[in-house]
Coordinates of C-alpha atoms and ligand atoms in Angstrom, one line a residue:
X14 CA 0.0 0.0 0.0
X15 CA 1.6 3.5 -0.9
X16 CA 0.3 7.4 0.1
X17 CA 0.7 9.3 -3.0
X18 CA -0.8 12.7 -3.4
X19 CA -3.1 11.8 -0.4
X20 CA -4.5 9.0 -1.5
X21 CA -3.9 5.2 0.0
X22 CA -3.7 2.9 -3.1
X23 CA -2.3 -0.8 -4.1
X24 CA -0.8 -1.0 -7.8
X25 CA -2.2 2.7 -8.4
X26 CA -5.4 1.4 -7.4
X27 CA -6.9 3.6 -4.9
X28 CA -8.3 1.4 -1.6
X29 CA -11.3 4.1 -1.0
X30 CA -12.7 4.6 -4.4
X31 CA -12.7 0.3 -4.2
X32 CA -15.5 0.6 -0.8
X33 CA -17.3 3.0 -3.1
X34 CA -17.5 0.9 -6.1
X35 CA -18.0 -2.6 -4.0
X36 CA -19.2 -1.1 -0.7
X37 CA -18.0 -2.2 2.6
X38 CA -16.7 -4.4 4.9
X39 CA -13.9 -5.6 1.7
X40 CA -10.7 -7.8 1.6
X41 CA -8.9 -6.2 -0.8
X42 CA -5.6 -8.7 -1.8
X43 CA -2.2 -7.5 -3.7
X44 CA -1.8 -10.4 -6.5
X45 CA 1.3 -8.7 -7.3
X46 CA 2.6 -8.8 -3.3
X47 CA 1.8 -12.8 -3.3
X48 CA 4.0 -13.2 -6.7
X49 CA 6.8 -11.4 -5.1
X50 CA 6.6 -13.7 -2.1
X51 CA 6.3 -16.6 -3.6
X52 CA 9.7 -15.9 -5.8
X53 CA 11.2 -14.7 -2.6
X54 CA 11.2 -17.7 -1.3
X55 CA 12.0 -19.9 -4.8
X56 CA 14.9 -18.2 -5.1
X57 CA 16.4 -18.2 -1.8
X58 CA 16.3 -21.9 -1.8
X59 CA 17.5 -21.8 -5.6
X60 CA 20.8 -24.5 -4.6
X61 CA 18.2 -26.9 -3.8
X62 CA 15.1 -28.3 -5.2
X63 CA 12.3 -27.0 -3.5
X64 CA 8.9 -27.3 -3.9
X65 CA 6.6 -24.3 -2.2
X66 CA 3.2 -26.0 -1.4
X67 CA 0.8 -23.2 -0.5
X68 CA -1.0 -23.8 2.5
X69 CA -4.4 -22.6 0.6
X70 CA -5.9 -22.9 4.3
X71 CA -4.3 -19.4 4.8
X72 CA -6.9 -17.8 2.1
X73 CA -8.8 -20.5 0.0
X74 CA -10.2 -17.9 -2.9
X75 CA -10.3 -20.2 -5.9
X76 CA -8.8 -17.3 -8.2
X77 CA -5.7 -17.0 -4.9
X78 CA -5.1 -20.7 -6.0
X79 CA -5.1 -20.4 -9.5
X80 CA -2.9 -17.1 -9.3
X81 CA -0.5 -19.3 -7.4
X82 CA -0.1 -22.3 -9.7
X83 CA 0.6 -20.3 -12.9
X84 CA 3.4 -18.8 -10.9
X85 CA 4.5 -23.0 -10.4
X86 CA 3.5 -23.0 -6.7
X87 CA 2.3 -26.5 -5.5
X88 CA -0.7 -27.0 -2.6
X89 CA -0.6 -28.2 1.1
X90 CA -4.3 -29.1 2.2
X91 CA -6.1 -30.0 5.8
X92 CA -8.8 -31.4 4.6
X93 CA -10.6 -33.5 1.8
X94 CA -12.2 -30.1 1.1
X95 CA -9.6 -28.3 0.6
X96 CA -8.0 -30.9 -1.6
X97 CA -11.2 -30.7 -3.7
X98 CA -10.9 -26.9 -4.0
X99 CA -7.1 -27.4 -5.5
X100 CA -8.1 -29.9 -7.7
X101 CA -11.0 -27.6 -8.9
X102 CA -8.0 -24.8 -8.9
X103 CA -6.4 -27.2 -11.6
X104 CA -3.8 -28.5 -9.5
X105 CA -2.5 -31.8 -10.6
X106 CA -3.6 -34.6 -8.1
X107 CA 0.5 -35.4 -7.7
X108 CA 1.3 -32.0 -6.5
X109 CA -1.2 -31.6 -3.5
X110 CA -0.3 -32.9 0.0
X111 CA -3.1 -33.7 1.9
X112 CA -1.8 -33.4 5.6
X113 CA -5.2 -33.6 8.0
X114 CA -5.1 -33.9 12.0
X115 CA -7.2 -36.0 13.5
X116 CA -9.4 -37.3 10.3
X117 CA -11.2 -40.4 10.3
X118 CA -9.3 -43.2 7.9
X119 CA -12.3 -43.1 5.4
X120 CA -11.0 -39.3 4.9
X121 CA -7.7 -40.6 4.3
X122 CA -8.8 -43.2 1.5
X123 CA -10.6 -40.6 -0.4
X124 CA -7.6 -39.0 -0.6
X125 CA -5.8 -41.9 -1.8
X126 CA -8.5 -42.5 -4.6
X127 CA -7.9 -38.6 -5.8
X128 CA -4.2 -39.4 -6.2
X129 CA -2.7 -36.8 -3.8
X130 CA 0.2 -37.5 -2.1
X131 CA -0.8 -38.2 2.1
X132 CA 1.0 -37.4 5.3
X133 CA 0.3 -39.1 8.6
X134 CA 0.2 -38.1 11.5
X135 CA -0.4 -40.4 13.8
X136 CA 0.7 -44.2 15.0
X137 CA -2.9 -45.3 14.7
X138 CA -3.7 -44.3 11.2
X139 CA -0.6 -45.2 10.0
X140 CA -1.0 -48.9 10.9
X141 CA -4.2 -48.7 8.9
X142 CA -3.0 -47.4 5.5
X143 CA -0.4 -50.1 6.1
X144 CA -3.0 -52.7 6.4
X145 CA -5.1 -51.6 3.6
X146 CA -2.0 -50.9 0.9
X147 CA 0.9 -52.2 2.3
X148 CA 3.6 -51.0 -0.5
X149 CA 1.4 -49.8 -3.0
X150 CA 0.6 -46.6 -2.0
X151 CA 3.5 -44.4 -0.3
X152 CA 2.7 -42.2 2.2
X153 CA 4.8 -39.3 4.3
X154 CA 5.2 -39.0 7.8
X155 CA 4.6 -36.1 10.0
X156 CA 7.1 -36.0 12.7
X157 CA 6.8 -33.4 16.0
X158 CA 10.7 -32.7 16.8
X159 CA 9.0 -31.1 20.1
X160 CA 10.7 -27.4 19.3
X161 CA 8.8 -24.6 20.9
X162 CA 8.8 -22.0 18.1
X163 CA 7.0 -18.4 18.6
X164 CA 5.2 -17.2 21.9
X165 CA 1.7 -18.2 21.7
X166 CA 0.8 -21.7 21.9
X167 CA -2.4 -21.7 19.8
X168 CA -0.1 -21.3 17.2
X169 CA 2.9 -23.4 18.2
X170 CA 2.4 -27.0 16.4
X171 CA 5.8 -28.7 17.6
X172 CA 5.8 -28.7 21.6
X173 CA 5.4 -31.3 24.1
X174 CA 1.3 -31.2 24.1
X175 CA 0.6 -30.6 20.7
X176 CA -1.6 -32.7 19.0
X177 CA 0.3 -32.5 15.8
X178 CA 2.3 -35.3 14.4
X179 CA 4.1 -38.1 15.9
X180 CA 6.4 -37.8 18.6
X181 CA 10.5 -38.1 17.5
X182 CA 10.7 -39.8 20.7
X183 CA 8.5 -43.0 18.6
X184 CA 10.2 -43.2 15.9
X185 CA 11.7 -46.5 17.1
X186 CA 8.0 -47.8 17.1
X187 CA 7.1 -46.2 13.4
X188 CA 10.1 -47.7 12.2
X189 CA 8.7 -51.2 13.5
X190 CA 5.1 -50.5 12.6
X191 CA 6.8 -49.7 8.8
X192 CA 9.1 -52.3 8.5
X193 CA 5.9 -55.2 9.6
X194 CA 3.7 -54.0 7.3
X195 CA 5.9 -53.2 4.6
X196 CA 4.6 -49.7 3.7
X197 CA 6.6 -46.9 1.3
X198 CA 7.8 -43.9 3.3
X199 CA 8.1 -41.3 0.6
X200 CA 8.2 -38.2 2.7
X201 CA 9.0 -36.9 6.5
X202 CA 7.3 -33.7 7.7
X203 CA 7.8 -31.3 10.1
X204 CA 6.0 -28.2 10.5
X205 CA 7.2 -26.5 14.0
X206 CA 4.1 -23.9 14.3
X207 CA 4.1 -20.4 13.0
X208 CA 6.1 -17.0 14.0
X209 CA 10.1 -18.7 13.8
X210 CA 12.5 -16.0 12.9
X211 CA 15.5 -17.5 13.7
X212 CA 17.7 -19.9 11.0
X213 CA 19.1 -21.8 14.5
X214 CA 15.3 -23.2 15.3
X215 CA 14.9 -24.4 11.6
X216 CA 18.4 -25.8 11.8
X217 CA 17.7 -27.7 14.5
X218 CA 14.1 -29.1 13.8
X219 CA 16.5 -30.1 10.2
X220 CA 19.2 -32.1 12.2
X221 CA 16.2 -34.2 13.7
X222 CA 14.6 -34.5 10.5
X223 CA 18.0 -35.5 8.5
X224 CA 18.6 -38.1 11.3
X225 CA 15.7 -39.7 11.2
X226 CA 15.5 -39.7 7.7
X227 CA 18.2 -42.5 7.9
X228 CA 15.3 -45.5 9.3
X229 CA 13.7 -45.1 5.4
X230 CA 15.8 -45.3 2.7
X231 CA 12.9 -44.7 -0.1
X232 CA 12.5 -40.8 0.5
X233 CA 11.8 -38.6 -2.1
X234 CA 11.3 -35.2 0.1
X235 CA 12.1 -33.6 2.9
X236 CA 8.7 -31.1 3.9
X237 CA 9.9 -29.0 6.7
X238 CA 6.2 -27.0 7.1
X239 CA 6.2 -23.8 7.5
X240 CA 6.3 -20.9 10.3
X241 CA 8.1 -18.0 8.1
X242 CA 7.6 -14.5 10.6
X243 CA 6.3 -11.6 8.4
X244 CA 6.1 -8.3 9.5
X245 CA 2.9 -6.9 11.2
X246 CA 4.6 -3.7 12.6
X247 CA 6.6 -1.3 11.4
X248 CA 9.6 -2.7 13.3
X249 CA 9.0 -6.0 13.4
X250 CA 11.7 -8.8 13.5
X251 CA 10.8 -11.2 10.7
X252 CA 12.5 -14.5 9.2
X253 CA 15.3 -13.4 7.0
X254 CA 14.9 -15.6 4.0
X255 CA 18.1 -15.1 2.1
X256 CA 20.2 -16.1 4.8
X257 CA 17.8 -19.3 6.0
X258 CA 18.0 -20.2 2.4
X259 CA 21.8 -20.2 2.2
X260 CA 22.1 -21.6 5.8
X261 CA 19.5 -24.6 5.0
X262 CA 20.5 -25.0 1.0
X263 CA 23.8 -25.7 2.1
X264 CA 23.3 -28.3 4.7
X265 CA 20.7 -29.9 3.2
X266 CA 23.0 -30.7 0.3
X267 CA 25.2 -32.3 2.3
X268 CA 23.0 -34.3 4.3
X269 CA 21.7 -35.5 0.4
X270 CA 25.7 -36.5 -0.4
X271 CA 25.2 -38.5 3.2
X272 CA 22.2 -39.9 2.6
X273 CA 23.3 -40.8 -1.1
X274 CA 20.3 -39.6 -3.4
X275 CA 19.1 -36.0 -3.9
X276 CA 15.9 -35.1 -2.3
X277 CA 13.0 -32.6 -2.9
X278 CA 13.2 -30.1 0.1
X279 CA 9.3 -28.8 0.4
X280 CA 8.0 -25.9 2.2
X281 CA 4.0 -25.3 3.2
X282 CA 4.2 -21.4 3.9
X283 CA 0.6 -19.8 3.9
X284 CA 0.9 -16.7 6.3
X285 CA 4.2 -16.1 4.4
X286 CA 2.7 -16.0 1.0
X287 CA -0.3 -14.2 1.7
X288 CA -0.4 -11.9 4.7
X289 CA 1.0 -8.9 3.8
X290 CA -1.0 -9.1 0.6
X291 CA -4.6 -8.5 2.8
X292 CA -6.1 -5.1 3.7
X293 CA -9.5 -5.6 5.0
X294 CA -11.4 -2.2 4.5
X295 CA -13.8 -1.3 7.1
X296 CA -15.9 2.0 7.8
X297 CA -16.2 3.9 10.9
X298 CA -19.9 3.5 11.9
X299 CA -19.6 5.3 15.2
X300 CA -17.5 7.6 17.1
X301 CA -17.9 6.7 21.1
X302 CA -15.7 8.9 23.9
X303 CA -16.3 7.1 27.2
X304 CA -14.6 7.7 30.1
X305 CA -11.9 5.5 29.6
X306 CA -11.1 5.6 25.9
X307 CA -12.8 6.6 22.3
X308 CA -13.8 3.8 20.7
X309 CA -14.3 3.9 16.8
X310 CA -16.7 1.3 16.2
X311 CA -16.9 0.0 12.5
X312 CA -19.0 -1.9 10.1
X313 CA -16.7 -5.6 11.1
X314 CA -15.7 -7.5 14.0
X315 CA -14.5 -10.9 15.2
X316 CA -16.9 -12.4 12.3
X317 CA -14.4 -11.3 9.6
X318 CA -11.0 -10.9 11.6
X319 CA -10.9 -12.9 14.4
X320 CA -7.2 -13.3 14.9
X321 CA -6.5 -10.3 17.2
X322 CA -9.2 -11.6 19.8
X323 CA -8.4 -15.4 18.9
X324 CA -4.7 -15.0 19.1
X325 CA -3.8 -11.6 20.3
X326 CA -2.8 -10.7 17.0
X327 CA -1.4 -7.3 16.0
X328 CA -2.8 -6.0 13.1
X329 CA -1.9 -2.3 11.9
X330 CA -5.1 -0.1 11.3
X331 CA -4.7 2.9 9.2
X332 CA -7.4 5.9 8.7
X333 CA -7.5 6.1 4.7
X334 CA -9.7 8.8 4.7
X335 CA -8.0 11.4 6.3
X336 CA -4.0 11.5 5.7
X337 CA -3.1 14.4 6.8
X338 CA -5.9 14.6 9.9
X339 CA -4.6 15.2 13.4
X340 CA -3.5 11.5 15.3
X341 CA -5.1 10.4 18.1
X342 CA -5.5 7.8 20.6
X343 CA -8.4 5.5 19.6
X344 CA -9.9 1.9 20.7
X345 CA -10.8 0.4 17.4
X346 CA -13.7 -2.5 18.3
X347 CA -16.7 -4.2 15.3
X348 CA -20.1 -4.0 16.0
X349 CA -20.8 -7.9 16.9
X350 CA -22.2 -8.1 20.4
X351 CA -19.1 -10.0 21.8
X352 CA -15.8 -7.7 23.2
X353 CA -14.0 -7.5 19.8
X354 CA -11.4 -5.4 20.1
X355 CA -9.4 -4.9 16.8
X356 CA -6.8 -2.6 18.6
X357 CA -6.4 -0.7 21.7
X358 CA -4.4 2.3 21.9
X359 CA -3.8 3.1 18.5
X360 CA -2.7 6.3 17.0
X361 CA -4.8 7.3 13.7
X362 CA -5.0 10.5 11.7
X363 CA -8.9 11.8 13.0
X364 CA -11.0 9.7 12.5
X365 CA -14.7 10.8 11.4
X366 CA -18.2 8.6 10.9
X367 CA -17.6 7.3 7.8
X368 CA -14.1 7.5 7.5
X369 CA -12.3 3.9 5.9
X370 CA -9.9 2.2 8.1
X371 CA -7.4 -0.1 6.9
X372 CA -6.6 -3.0 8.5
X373 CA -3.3 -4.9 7.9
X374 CA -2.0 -8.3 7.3
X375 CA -5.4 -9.3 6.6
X376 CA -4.6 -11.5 3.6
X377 CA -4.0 -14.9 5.9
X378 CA -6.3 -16.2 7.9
X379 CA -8.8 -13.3 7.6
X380 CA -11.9 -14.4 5.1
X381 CA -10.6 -18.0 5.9
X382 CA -11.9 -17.6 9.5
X383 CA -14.7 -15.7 9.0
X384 CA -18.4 -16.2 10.2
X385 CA -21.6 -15.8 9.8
X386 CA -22.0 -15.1 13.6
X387 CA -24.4 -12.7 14.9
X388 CA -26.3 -13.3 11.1
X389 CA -23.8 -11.2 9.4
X390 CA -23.1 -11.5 5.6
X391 CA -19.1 -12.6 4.9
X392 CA -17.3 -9.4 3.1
X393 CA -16.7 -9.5 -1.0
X394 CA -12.9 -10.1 -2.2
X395 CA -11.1 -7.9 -4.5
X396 CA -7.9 -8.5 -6.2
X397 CA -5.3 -6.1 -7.7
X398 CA -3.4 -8.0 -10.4
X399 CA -1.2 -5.8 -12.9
X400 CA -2.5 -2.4 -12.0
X401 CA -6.3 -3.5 -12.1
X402 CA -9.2 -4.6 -9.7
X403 CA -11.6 -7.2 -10.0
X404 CA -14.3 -8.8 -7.8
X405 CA -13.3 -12.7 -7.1
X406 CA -16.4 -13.0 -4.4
X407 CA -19.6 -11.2 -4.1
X408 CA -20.5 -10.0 -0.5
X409 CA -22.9 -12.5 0.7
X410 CA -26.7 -11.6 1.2
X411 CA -29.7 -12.9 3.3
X412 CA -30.2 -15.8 0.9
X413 CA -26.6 -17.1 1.6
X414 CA -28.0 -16.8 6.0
X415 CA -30.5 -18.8 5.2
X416 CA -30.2 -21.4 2.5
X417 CA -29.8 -24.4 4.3
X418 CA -32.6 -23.5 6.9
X419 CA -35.3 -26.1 6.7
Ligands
PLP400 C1 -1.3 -24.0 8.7 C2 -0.2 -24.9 8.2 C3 0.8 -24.4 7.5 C4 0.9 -22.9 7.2 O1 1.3 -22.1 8.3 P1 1.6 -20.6 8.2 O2 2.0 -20.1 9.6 O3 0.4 -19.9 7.6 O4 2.7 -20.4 7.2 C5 1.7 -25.2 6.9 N1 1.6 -26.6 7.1 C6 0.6 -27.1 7.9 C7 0.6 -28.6 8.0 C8 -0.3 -26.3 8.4 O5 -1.3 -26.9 9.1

């Protein structure tokens, strides 16, 4: 987003004259931001060869997904849903993983019957596929190298009570479980949990990964998830991609030379890909001084952004409407009847009744999450590709509230 001559605009397309044109509450995505990230991270991993599978969880938009495989991105998917949607993306069946938590074993087979590669994750299931394909089908595993990665454990995948993947500490027992029932081990996953900065946290989670790679000597890839930092604030520390490219490239070649075949190395980032890309676009409904703060309460809430009250997210809110206005303190909360506090304390040029605020970072995890709670309509998507704007969902009306009301 740049401030030229006043006016807040992505690709020269001004973010105001968009809530005029499609109205309010709108998630507004830079197509351009999401090709630049995706090449980002291609290149910085250019001495190896990696495969980026979006994690289309993050934002599912069909045209998101299509944007991403013309630029040669591959697809990461949680459910049989979501590796329906990719397939309807035009994703080959070979380059989705399916990698669910927690999914019955009938989930699993129709995954297996759509051709997409799978990754278990957990002792349980695993005996099953063996039973029901032994060799014929291969099948990754999804390993949890217990590292404790970011602050907030909601959204830290790899510590001692996660419910994600199997423990390191059993892979004595997967290695027997394998061996008895004879099954191909294509793949082993990792995916530590979200907000790691640091190259020494994915360096370690690697040297677990490389040495248990050496109980299954049919591997193809190496998938070490996902968890890239992007900024939310101005400041922000965030992973520095260049230098985990080089850092990981390099040993990751050697462990190949060890481990005597070259391997895929795969990534799953989603928050990386598309965060920075989002602006949800909100308006200022009403202006409310109480005694202990002004609130600004807009025309959105926890049904269309619930990470800052779900995670204690941070998401930067800008007033896009008045540049050059005074700043002020404000309290910026939606209008559902639940506390849903987008930001406390937040400086923002004066903010008016009907002003548009800009919130942030609101690319992943944003429309993804959203609700109909409180019988609210789900926002329209916009996105900016090559200088020009086009709608890729219509807002939602009363017919979408009720259509499955009997
Ligand atoms: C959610 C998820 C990701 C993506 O995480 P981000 O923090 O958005 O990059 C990757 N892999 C798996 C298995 C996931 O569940």
């Amino acid at each position: 987003m740049e401030l030229e001559n006043n006016v807040y605009s992505v690709q020269g397309v001004s973010l105001e004259s968009l809530t005029h044109e499609y109205g309010s509450p709108l998630y507004v995505y830079d197509g351009d931001k999401i090709k630049h990230q995706y090449h980002k991270l291609k290149n910085a991993f250019k001495a190896v060869d990696v495969h980026v599978k979006y994690a289309c969880k993050a934002l599912s938009n069909v045209n998101i997904l299509k944007l991403l495989k013309n630029e040669g991105a591959e697809l990461d998917c949680v459910s049989i849903e979501e590796v329906q949607l990719g397939l309807y993306a035009g994703f080959a069946a070979n380059q989705i993983l399916f990698t669910p938590n927690c999914v019955s074993f009938d989930e699993i087979k129709q995954a297996v019957t759509l051709g997409v590669k799978i990754n278990i994750d957990n002792i349980s299931i695993l005996e099953q596929f063996g039973h029901e394909y032994g060799n014929t089908v291969p099948c990754c595993i999804r390993i949890n190298p217990h590292i404790m990665a970011g602050g907030n454990k909601n959204i830290s995948t790899g510590h001692i009570d996660s419910k994600f993947g199997i423990s390191i500490y059993q892979l004595r027992h997967v290695v027997r479980v394998v061996k008895t029932n004879n099954i191909h081990i294509n793949g082993l996953h990792m995916h530590t949990g979200s907000d790691i900065y640091d190259a020494e946290v994915f360096l370690q989670g690697a040297e677990l990964l490389f040495d248990a790679a050496k109980d299954f000597k049919e591997l193809e890839f190496l998938d070490f998830g996902s968890g890239f930092k992007v900024a939310y604030k101005e400041d922000d520390i965030t992973t520095d991609i260049e230098d985990l490219g080089q850092k990981i490239s390099k040993r990751f070649n050697e462990f190949c030379e060890e481990y005597g075949r070259k391997l895929q190395l795969w990534f799953e980032p989603g928050k990386f890909i598309v965060s920075e890309s989002g602006y949800l676009l909100v308006s200022a409904n009403v202006i409310k001084q109480t005694t202990a703060t002004v609130f600004v309460g807009v025309n959105s809430g926890q049904n269309h952004l619930i990470r800052p009250m779900f995670y204690d997210a941070y998401h930067h809110i800008i007033n896009i409407s008045n540049p050059t206005g005074t700043t002020r303190v404000y309290t910026i909360v939606g209008y559902i009847c639940e506390t849903d506090t987008l930001g406390w304390d937040r400086k923002l040029n004066e903010v008016r009744e009907g002003d548009i605020l800009a919130i942030k970072n609101a690319g992943a995890y944003g429309y993804s999450m959203s609700s109909n709670y409180n019988s609210r309509f789900r926002p329209a998507e916009i996105l900016i590709e090559g200088g020009e704007s086009r709608l890729i969902r219509r807002r939602e009306t009363f017919d979408d509230i009720i259509r499955n009301m009997l």
